[in-house]
mmCIF file of C-alpha atoms in Angstrom:
data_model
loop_
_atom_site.group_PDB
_atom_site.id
_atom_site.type_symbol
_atom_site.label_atom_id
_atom_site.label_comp_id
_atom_site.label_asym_id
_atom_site.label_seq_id
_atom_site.Cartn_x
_atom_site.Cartn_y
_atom_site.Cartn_z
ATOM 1 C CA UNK A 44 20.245 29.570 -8.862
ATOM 2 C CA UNK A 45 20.301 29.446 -5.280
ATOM 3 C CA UNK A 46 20.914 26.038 -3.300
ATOM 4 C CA UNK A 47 17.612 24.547 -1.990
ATOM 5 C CA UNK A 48 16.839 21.928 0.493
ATOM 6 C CA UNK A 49 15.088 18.539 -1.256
ATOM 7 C CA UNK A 50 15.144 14.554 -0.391
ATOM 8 C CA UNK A 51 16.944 12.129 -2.125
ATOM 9 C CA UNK A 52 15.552 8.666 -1.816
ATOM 10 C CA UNK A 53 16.377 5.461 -2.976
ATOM 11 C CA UNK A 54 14.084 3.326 -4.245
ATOM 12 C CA UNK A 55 14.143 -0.252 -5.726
ATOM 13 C CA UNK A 56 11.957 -0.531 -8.201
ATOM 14 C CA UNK A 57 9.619 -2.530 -10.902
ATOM 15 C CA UNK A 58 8.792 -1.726 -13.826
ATOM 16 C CA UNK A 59 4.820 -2.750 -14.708
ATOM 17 C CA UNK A 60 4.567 -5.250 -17.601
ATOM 18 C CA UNK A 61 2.983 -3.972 -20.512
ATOM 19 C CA UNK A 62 0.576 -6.625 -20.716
ATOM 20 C CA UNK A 63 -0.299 -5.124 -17.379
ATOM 21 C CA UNK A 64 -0.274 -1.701 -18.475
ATOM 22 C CA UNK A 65 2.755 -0.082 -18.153
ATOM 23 C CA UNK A 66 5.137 1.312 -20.719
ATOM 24 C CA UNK A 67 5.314 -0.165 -24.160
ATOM 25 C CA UNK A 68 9.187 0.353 -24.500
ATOM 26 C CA UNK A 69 12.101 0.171 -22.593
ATOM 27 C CA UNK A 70 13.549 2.700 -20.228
ATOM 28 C CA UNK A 71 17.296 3.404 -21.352
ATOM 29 C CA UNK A 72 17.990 3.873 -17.859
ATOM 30 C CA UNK A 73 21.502 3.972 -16.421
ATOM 31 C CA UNK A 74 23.380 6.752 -14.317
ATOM 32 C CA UNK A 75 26.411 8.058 -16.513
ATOM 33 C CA UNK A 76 26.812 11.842 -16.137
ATOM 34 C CA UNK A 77 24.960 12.307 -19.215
ATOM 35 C CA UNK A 78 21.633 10.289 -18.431
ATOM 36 C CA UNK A 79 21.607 11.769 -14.976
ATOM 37 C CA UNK A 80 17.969 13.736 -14.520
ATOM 38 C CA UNK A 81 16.850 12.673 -18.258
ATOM 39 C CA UNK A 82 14.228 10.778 -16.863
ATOM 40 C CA UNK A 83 11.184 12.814 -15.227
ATOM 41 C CA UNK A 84 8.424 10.764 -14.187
ATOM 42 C CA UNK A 85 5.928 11.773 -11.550
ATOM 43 C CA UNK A 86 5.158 10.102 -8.160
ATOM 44 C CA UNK A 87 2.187 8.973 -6.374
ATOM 45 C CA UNK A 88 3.120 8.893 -2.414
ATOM 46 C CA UNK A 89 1.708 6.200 0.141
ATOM 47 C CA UNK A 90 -1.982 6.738 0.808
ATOM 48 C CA UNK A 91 -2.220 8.697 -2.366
ATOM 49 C CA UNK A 92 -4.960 8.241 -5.277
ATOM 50 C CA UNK A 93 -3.672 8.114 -9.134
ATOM 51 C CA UNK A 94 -4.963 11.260 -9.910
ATOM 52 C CA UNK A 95 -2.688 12.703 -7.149
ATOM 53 C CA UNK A 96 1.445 13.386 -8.479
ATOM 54 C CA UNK A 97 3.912 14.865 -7.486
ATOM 55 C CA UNK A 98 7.510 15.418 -9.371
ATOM 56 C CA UNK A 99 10.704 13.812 -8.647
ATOM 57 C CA UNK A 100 13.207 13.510 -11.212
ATOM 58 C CA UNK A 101 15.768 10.364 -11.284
ATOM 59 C CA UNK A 102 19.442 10.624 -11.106
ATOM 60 C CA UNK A 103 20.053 6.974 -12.346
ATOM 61 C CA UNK A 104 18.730 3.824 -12.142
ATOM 62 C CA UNK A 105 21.909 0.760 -11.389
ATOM 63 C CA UNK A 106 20.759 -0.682 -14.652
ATOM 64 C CA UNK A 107 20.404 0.409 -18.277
ATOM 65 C CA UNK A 108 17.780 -0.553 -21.345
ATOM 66 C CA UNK A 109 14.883 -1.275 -18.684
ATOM 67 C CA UNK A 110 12.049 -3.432 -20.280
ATOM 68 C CA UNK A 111 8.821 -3.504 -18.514
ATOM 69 C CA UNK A 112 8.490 -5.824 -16.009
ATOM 70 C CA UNK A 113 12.141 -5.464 -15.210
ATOM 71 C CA UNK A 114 13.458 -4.512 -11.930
ATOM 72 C CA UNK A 115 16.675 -2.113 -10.683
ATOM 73 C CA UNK A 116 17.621 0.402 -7.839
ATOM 74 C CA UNK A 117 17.008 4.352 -8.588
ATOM 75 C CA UNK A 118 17.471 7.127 -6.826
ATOM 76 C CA UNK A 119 14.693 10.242 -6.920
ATOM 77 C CA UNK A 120 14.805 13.621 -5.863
ATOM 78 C CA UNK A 121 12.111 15.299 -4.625
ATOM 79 C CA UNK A 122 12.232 18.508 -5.730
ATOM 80 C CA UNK A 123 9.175 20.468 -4.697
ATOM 81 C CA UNK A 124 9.452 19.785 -0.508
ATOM 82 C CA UNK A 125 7.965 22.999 0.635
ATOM 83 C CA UNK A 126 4.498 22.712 -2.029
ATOM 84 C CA UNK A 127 4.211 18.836 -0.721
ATOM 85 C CA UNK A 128 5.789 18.290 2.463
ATOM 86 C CA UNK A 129 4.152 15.486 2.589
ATOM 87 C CA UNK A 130 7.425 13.642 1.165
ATOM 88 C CA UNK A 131 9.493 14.121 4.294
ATOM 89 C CA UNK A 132 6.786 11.902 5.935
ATOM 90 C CA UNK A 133 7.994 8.741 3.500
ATOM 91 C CA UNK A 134 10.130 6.404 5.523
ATOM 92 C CA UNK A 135 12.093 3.097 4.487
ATOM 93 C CA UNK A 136 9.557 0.099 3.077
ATOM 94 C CA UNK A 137 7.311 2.455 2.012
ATOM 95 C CA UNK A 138 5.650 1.932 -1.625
ATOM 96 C CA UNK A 139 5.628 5.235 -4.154
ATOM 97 C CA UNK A 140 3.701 4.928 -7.597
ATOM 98 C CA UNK A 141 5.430 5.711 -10.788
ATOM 99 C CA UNK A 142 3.306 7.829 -13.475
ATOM 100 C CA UNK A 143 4.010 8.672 -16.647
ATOM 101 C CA UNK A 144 0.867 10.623 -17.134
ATOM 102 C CA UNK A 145 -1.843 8.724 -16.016
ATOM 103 C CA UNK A 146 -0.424 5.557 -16.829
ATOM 104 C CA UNK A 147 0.926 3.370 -13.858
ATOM 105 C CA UNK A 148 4.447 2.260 -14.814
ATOM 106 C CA UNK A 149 6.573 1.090 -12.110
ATOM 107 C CA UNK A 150 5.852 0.160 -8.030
ATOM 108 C CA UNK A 151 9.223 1.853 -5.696
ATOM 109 C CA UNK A 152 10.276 0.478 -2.676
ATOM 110 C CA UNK A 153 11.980 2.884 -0.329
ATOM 111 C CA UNK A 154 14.939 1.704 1.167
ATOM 112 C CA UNK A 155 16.267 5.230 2.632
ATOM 113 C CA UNK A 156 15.688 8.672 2.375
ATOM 114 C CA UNK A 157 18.534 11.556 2.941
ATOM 115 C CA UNK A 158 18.683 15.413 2.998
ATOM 116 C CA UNK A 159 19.978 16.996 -0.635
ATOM 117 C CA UNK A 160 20.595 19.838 -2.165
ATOM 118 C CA UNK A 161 19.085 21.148 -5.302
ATOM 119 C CA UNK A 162 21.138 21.334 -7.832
ATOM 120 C CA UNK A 163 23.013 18.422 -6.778
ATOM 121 C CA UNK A 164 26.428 19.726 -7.107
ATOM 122 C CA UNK A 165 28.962 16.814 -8.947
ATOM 123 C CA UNK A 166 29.997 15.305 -5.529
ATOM 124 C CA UNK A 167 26.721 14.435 -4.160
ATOM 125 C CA UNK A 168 25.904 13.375 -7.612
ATOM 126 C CA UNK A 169 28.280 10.713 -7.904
ATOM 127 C CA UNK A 170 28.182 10.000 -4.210
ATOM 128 C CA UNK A 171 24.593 8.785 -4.003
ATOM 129 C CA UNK A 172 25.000 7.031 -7.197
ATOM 130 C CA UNK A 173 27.522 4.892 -5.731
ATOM 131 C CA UNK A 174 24.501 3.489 -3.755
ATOM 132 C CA UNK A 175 23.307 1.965 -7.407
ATOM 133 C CA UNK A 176 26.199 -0.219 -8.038
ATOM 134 C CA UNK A 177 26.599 -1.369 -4.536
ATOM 135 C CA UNK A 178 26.087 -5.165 -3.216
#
């Protein structure tokens, strides 16, 4: 497969309560080389209605076994640049909607956003995921 150009952004992020209707169980989460990209929710960019997603996988989230409600840094990639450009207009403090489907489950604050390349080779894997465990 031949390199392509996405965005990786990271996000802090909370998980909707269930009571509030989000997910009913928890998000195993984490960003070991083998959860990396397990999770594939879809996104809902600022200004954006529900019915409106777009894809962007997650290399990790800082924490692991996520309830609802709970909180944690992730990083997504958006893959799909050149069908929605619209995702190099998302800045830092900017709010994206998680979806699974059409159910709401998680509110992501953007703290910064940075060139990638899709795949991520192993490097830039582990060098943006350094960004989960930082203080």
């Amino acid at each position: 497969m031949e390199p392509v150009n996405v965005l990786a952004l990271g996000i802090d992020l909370d998980l909707v309560p269930t009571q509030d209707g989000g997910r009913a169980t928890l998000l195993p989460g984490g960003h070991a080389r083998d959860s990396r990209f397990t999770y594939r929710p879809n996104w809902a960019l600022p200004g954006w209605p529900a019915a409106k997603q777009t894809a962007g996988p997650v290399l990790g989230f800082s924490r692991t076994d996520l309830r609802p409600g709970h909180s944690a840094r992730a990083i997504v990639v958006a893959l799909f640049i050149q069908h929605t450009p619209q995702w190099r207009d998302v800045g830092p403090d900017e709010v994206l909607r998680m979806y699974e489907g059409s159910r709401l489950c998680g509110h992501g604050r953007v703290a910064w956003v940075e060139p990638a390349t899709w795949p991520l080779p192993d490097d830039e894997q582990d060098r943006l995921a350094a960004w989960l465990t930082a203080t």
